[in-house]
PDB file of C-alpha atoms in Angstrom:
ATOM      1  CA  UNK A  85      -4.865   3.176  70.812  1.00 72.00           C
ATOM      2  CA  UNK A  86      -1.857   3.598  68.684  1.00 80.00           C
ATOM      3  CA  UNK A  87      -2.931   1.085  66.272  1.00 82.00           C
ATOM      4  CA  UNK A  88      -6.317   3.550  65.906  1.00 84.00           C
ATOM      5  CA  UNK A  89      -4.147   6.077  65.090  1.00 83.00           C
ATOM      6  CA  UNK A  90      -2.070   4.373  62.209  1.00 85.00           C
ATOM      7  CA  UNK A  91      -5.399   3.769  60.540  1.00 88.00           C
ATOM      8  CA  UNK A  92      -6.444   7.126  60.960  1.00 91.00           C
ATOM      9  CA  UNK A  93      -4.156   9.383  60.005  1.00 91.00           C
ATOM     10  CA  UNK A  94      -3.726   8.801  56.732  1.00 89.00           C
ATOM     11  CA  UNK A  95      -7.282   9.128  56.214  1.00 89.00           C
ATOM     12  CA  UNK A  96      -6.527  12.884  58.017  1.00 92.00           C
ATOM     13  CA  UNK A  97      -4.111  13.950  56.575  1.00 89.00           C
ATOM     14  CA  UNK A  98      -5.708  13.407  53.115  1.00 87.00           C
ATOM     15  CA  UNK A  99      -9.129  15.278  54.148  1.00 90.00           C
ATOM     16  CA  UNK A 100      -6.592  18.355  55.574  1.00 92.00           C
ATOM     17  CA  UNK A 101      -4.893  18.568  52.442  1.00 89.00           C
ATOM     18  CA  UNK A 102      -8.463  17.947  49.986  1.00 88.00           C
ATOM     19  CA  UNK A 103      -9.408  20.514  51.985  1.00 93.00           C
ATOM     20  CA  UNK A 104      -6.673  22.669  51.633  1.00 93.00           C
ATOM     21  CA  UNK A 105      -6.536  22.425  47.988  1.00 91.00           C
ATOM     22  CA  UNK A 106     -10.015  22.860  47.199  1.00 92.00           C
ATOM     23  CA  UNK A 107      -9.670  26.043  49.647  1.00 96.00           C
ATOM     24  CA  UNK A 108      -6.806  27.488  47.211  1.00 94.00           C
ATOM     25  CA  UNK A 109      -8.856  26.460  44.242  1.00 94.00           C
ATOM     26  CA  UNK A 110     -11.606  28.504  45.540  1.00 97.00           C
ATOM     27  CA  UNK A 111      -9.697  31.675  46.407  1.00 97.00           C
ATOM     28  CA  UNK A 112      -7.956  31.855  43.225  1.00 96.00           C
ATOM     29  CA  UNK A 113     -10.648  31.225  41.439  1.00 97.00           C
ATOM     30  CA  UNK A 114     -12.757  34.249  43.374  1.00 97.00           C
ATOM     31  CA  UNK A 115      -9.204  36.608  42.860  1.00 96.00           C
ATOM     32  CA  UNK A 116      -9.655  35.950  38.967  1.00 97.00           C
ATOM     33  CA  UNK A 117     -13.209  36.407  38.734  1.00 97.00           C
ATOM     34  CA  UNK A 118     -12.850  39.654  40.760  1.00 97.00           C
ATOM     35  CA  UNK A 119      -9.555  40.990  38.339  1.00 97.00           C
ATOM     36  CA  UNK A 120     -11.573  40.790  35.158  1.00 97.00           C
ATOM     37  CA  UNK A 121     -14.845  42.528  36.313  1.00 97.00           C
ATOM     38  CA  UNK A 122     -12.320  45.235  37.658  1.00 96.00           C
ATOM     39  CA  UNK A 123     -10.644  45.668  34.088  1.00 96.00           C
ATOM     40  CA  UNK A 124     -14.289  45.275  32.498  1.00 96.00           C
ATOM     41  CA  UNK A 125     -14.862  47.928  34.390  1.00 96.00           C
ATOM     42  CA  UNK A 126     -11.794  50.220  33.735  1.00 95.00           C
ATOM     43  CA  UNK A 127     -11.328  49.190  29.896  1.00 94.00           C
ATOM     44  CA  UNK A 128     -15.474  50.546  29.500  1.00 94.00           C
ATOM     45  CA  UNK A 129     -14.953  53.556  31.718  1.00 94.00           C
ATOM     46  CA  UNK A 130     -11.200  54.997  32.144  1.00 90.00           C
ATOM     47  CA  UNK A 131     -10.018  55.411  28.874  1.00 88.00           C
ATOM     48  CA  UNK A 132      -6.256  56.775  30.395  1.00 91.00           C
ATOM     49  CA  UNK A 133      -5.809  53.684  32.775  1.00 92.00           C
ATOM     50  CA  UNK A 134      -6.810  51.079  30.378  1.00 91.00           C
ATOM     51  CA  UNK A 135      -7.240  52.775  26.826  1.00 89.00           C
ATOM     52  CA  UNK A 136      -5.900  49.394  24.886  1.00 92.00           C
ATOM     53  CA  UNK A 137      -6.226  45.791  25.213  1.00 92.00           C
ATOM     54  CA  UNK A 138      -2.508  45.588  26.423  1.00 94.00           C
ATOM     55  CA  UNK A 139      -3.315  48.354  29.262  1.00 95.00           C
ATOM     56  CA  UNK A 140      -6.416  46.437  30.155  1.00 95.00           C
ATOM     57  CA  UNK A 141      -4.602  43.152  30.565  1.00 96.00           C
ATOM     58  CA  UNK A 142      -2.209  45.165  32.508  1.00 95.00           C
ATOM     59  CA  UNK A 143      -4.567  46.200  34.788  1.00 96.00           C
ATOM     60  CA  UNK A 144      -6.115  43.078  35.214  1.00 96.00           C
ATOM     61  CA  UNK A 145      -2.888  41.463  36.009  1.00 96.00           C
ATOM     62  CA  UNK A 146      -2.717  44.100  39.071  1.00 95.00           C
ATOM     63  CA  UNK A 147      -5.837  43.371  40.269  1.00 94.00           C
ATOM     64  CA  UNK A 148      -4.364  39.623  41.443  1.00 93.00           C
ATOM     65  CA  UNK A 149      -3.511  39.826  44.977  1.00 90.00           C
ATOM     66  CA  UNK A 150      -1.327  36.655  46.992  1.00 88.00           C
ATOM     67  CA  UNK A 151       0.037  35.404  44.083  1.00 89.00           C
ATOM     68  CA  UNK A 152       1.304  36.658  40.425  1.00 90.00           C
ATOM     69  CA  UNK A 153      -0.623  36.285  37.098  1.00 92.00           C
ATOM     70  CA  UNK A 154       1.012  37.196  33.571  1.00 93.00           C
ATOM     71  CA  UNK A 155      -0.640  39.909  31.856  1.00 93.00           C
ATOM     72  CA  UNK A 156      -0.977  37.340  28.849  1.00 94.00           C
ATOM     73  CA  UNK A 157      -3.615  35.015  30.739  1.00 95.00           C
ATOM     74  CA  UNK A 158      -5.966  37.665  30.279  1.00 97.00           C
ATOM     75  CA  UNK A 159      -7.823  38.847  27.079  1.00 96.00           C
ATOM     76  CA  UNK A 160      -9.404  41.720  26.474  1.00 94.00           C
ATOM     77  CA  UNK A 161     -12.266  42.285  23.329  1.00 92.00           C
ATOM     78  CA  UNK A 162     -15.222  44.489  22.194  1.00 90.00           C
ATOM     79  CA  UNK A 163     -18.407  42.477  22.546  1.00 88.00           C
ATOM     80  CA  UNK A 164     -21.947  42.615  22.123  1.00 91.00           C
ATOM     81  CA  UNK A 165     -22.290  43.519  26.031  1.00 90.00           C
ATOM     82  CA  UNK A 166     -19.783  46.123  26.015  1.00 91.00           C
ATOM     83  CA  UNK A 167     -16.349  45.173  27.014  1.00 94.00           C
ATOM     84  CA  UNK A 168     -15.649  41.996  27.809  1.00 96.00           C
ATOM     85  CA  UNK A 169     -12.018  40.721  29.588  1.00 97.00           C
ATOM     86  CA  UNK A 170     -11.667  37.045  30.121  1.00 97.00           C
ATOM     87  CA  UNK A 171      -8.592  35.892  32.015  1.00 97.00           C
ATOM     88  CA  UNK A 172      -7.520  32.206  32.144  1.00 97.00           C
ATOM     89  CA  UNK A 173      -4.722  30.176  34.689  1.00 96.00           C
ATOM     90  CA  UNK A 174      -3.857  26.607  35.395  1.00 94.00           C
ATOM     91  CA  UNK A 175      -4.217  25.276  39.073  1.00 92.00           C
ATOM     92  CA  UNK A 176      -1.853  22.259  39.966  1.00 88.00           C
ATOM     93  CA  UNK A 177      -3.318  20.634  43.170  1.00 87.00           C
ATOM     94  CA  UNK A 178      -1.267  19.746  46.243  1.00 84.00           C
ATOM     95  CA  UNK A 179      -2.498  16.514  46.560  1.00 81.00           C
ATOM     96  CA  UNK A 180       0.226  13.747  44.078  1.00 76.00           C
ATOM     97  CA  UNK A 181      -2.923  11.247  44.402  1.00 74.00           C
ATOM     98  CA  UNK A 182      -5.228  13.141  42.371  1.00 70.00           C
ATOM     99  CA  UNK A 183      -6.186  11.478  38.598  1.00 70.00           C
ATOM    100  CA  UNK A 184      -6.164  15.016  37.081  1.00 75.00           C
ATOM    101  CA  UNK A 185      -3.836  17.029  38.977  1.00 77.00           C
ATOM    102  CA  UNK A 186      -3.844  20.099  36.559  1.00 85.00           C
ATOM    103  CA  UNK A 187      -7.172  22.114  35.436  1.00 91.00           C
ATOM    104  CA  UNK A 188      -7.591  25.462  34.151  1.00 95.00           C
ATOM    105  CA  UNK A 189      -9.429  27.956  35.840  1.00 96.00           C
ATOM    106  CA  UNK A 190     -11.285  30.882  33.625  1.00 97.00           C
ATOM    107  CA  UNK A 191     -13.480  33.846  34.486  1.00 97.00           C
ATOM    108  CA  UNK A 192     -15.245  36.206  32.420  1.00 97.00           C
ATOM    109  CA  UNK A 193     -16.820  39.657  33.004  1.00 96.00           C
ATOM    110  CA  UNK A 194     -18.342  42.407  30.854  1.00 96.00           C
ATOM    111  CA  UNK A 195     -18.908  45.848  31.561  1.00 94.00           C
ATOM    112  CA  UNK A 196     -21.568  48.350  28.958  1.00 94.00           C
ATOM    113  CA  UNK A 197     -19.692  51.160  27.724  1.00 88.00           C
ATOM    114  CA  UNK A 198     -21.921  53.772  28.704  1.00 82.00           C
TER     115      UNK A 198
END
């Protein structure tokens, strides 16, 4: 039984943490997409909150909830839609094994100016 266990385990431990990652991946990944269409949002409609492109990226910044984004990763633009804030961050996985162990994560939203 114990030698069932050696085998296994390693095989476990690398499915928890693939899962893991791919978890965090996921929820950061939802947390960006959900900051820009929130300073989309503002920057078309709320003129006192988020009135210039550094306000907006301001905002957008605060919109990131469980971990901290600099106001730089996001970019904020007039656009044929309306207003259009695109925020971009790099994700370093847990896992040492993976070939690639940085990628870059990007969301973009725009909101009509009404």
């Amino acid at each position: 039984m114990a030698l069932e266990y050696a085998i296994l385990l390693p095989v476990l431990l690398l499915m928890i943490l693939g899962a893991l990652d791919v978890s965090r991946m996921i929820w950061l990944q939802v947390t960006l997409e959900r900051a820009v269409e929130a300073a989309a949002r503002c920057a078309a409609i709320n003129e006192l909150t988020c009135g210039s492109a550094a306000q907006t990226q301001d905002f957008a910044a605060s919109q990131i909830f469980g971990t901290t984004i600099d106001a730089a990763a996001f970019v904020s633009a007039s656009a044929s839609c309306g207003i259009s804030v695109t925020g971009t961050v790099p994700f370093t996985f847990i896992i040492p094994w993976v070939q690639t162990r940085k990628i870059t994560l990007s969301a973009v939203a725009c909101y009509p100016v009404p």
